[in-house]
PDB file of C-alpha atoms and ligand atoms in Angstrom:
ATOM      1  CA  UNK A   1      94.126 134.166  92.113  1.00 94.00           C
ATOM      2  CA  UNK A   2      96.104 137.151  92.745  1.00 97.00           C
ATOM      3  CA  UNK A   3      99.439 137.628  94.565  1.00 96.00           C
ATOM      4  CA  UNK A   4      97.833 139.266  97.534  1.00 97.00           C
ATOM      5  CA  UNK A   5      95.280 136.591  97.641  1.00 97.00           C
ATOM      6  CA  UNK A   6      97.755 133.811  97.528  1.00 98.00           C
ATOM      7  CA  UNK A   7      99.462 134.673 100.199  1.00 98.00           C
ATOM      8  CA  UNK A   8      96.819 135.760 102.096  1.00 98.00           C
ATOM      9  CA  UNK A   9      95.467 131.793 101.943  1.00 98.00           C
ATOM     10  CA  UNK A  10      98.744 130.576 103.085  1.00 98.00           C
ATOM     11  CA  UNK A  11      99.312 132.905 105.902  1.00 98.00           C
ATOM     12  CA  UNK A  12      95.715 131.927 106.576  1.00 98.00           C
ATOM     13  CA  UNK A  13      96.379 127.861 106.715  1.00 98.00           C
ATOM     14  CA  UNK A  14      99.693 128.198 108.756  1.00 98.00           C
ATOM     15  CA  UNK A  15      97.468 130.392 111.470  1.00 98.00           C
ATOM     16  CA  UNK A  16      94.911 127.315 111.118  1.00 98.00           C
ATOM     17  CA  UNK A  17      97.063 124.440 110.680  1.00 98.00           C
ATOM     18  CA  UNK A  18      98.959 125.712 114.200  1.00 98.00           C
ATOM     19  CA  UNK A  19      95.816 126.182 116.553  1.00 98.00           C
ATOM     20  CA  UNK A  20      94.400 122.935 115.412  1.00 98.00           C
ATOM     21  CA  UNK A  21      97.448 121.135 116.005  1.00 98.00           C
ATOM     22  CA  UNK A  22      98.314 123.090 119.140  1.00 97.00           C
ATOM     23  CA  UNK A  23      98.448 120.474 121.430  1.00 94.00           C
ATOM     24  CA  UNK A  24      99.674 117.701 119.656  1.00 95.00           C
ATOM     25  CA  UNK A  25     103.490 116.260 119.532  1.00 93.00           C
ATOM     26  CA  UNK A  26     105.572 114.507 117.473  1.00 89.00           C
ATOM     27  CA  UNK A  27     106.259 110.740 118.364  1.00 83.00           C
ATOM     28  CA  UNK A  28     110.013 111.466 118.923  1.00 82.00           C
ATOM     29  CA  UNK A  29     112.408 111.386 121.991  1.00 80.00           C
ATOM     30  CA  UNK A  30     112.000 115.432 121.699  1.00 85.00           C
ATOM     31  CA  UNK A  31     108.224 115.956 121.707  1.00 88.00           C
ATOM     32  CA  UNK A  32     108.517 118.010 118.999  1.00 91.00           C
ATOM     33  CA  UNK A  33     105.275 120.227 118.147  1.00 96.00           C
ATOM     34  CA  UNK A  34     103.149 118.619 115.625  1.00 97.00           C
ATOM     35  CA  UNK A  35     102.870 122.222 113.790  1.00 97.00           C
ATOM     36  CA  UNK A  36     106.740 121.603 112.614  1.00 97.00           C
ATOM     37  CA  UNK A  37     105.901 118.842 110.868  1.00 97.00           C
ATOM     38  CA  UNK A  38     103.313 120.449 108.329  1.00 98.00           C
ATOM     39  CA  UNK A  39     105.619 123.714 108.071  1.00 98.00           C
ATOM     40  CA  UNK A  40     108.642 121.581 107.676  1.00 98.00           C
ATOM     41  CA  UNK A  41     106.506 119.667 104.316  1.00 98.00           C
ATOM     42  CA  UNK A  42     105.613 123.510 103.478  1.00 98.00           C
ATOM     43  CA  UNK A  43     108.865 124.394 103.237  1.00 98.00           C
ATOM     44  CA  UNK A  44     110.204 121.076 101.655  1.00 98.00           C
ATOM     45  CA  UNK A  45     107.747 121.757  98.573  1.00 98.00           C
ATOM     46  CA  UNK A  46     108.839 125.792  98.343  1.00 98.00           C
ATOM     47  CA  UNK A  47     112.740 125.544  98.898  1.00 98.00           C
ATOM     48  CA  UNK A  48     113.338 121.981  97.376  1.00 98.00           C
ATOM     49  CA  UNK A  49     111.000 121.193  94.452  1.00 98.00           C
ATOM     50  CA  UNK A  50     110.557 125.340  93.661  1.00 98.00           C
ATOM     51  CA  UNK A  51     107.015 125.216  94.290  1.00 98.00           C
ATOM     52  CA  UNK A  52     105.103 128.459  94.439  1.00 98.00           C
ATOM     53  CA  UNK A  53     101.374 127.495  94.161  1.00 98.00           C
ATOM     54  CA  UNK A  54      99.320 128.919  96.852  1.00 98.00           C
ATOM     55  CA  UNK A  55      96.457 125.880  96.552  1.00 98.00           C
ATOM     56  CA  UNK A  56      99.192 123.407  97.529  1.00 98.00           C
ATOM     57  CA  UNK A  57     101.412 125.397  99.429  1.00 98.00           C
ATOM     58  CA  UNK A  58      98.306 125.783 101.955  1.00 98.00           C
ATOM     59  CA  UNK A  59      97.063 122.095 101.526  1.00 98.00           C
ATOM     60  CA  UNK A  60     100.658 121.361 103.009  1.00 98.00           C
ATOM     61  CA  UNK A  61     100.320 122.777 105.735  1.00 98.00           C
ATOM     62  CA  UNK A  62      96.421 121.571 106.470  1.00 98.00           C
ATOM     63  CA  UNK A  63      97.131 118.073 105.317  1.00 98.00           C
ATOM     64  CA  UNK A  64      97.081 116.625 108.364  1.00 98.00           C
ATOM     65  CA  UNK A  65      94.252 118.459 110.103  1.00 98.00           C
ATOM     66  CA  UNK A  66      91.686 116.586 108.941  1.00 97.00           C
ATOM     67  CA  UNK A  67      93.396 113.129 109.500  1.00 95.00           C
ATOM     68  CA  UNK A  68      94.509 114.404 113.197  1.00 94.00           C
ATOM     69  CA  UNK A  69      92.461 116.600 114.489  1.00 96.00           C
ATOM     70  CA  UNK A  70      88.851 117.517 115.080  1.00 95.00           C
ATOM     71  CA  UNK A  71      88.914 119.519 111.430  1.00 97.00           C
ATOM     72  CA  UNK A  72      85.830 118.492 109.014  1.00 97.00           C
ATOM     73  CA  UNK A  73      86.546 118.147 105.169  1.00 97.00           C
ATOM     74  CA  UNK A  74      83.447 120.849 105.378  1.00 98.00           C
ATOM     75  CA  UNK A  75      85.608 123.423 107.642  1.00 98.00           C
ATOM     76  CA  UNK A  76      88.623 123.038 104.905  1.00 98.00           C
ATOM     77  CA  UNK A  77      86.418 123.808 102.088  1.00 98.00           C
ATOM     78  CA  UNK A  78      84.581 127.115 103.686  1.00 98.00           C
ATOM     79  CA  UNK A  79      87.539 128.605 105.133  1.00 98.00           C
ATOM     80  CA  UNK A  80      89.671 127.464 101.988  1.00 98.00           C
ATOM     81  CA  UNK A  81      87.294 126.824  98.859  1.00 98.00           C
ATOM     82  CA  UNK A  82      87.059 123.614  97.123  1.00 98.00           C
ATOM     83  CA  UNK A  83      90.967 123.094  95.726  1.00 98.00           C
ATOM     84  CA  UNK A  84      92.391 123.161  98.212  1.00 98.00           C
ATOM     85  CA  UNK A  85      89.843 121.095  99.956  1.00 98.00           C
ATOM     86  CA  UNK A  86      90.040 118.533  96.904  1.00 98.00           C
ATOM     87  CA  UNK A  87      94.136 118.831  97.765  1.00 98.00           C
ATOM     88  CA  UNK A  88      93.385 117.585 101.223  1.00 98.00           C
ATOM     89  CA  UNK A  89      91.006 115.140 100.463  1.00 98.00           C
ATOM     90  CA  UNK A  90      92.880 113.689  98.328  1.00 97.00           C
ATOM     91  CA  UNK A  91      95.971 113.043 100.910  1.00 97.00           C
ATOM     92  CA  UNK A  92      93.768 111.756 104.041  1.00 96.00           C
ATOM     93  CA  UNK A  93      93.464 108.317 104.979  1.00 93.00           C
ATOM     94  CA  UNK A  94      90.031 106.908 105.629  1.00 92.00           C
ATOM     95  CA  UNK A  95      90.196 105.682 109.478  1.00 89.00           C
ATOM     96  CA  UNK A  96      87.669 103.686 109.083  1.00 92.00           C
ATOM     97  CA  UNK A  97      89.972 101.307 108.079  1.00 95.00           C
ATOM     98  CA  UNK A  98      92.848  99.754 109.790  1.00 95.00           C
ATOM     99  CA  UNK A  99      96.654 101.243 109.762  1.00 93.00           C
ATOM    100  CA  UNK A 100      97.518  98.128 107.370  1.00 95.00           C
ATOM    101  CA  UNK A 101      94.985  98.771 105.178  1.00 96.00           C
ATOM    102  CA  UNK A 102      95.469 102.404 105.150  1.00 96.00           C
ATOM    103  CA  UNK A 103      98.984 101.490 104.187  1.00 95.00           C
ATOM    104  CA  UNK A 104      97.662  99.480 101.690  1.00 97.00           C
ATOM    105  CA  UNK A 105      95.168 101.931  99.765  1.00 96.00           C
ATOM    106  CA  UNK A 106      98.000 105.035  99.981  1.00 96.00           C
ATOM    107  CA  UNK A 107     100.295 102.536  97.710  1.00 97.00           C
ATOM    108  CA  UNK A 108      96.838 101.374  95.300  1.00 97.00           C
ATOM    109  CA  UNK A 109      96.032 105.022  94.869  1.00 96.00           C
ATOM    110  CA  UNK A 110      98.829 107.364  94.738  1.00 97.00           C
ATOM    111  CA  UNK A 111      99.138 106.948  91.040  1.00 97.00           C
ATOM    112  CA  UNK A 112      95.498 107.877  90.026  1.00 98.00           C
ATOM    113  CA  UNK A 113      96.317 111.182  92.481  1.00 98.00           C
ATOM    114  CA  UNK A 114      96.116 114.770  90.976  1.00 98.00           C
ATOM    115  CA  UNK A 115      99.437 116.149  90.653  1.00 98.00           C
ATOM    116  CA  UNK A 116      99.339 118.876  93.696  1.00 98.00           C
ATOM    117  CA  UNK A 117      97.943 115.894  96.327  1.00 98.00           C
ATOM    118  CA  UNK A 118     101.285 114.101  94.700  1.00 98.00           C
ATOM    119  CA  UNK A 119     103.478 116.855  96.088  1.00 98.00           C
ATOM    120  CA  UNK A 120     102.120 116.936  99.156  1.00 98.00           C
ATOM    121  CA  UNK A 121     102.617 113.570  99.530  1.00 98.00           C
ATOM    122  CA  UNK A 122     106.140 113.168  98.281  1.00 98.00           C
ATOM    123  CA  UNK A 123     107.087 115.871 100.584  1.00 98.00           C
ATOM    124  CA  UNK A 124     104.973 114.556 103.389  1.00 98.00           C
ATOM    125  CA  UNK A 125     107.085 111.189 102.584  1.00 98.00           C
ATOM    126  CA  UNK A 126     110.560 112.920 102.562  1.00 98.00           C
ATOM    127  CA  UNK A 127     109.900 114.783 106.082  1.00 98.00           C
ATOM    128  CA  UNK A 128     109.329 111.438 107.890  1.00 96.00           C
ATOM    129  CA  UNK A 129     111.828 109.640 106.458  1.00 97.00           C
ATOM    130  CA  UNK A 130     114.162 111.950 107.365  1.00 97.00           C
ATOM    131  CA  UNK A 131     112.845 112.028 110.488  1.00 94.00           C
ATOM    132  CA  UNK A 132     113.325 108.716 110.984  1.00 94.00           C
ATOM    133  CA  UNK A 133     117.202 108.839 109.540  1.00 94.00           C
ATOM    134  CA  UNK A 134     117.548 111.538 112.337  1.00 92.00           C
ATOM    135  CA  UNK A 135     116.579 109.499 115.399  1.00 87.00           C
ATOM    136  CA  UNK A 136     114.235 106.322 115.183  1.00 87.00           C
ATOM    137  CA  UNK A 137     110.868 106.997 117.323  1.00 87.00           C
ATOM    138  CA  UNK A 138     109.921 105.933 120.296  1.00 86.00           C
ATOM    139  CA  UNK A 139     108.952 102.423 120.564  1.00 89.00           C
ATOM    140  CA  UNK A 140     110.376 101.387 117.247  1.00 91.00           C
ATOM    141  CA  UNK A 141     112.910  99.145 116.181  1.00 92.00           C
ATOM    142  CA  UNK A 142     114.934  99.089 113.434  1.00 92.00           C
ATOM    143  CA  UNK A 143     112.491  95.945 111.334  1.00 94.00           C
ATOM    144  CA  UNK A 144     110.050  98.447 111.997  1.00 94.00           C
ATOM    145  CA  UNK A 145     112.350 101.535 110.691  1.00 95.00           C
ATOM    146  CA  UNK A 146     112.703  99.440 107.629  1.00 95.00           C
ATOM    147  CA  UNK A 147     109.740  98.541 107.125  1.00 96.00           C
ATOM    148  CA  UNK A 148     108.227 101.954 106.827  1.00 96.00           C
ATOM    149  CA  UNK A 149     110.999 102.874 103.996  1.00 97.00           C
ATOM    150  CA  UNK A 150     110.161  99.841 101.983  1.00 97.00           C
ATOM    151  CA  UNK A 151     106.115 100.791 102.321  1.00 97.00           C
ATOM    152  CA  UNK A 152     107.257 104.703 101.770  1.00 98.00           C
ATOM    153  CA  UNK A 153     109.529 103.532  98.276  1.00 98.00           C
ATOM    154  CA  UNK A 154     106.106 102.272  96.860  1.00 98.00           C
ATOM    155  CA  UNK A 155     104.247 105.037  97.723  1.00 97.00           C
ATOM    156  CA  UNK A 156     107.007 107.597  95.871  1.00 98.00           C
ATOM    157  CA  UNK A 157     107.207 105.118  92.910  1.00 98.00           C
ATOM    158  CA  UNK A 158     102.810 105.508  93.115  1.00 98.00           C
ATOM    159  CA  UNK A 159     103.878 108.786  92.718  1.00 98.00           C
ATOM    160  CA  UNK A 160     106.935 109.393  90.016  1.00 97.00           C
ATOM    161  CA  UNK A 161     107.414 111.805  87.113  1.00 97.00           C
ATOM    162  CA  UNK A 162     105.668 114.739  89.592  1.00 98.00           C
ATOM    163  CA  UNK A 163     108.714 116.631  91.145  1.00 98.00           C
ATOM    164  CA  UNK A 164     112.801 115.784  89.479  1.00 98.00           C
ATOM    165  CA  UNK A 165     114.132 117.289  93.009  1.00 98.00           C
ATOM    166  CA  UNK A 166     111.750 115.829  95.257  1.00 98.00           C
ATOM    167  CA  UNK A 167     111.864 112.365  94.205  1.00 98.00           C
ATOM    168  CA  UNK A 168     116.009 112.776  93.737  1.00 98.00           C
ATOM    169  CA  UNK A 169     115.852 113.527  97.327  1.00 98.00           C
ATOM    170  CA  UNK A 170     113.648 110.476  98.191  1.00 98.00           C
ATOM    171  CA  UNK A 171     115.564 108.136  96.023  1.00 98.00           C
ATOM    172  CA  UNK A 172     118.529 109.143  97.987  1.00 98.00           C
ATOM    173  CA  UNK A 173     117.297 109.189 101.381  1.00 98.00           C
ATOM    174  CA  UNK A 174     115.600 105.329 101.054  1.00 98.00           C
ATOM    175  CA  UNK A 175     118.801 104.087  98.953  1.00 97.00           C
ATOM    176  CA  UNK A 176     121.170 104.879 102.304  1.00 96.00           C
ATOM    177  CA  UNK A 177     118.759 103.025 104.742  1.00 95.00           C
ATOM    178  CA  UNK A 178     117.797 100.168 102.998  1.00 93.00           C
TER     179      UNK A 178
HETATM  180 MN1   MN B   1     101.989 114.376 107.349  1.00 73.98          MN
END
């Protein structure tokens, strides 16, 4: 891939990510657009863990279409090709099952993951949590607070030996609330 068509595939996911997400909000007190959350785990994996790889750079910011929005695996892989489809895949929870057993199978299989769905998901991991540092969510307590630290700690130790800043970060940031 050259430069130009590097960034041409990013620029192309963030104009994606942000129309299918249009209407959606974040579960804080704020309301928060959705689209910051995938630009904030964008920019997470290119300022903090000095990432510059266009195939995951634009999985970040798609890796929740598929998941949250009416986006088929099949639309990721003809408007961006099959790595960065694999990418997304690879980070998307089946709904078919239920949110404890999704919780479940992200922990089982995040250390058979390829190394760019690990990024993604370390930096999907250290945008919640600190998130959920900033201001706890509405309709959660704080059992529930900790509880989704202790489930996101196994899913970043599924996940060690990817990213020395990224995972210093998330050591950090689930040390001071547990
Ligand atoms: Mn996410």
């Amino acid at each position: 891939m050259t430069d130009a068509q590097g960034i041409n595939l990013i620029v192309k996911a963030t104009d994606f990510a942000a129309r299918k997400h249009h209407a959606q909000r974040r579960k804080n007190m704020e309301q928060t657009p959705y689209i910051n959350h995938p630009i904030g785990v964008a920019q997470i994996l290119s300022s903090e863990g000095g990432i510059t790889d266009p195939i995951v750079l634009a999985a970040a910011y798609l890796h929740d279409t598929v998941e949250d929005t009416d986006t088929a695996m099949e639309d990721i892989e003809k408007e961006f090709g099959t790595e960065v489809r694999n990418v997304v895949a690879e980070v998307t929870d089946d709904k078919t099952l239920t949110k404890a057993e999704r919780k479940a199978m992200q922990v089982k299989k995040a250390p058979g993951k390829s190394k760019e769905a690990k990024l993604v998901k370390l930096a999907d991991k250290l945008y919640n949590l600190r998130d959920l540092e900033r201001a706890t969510p509405v309709g959660w307590d704080d059992e529930r607070k900790r509880e989704y630290f202790l489930w996101s700690r196994e899913v970043v130790a599924g996940c060690s030996g990817t990213n020395g800043a990224l995972e210093a970060a998330l050591d950090d940031i689930i040390k001071r609330n547990l």
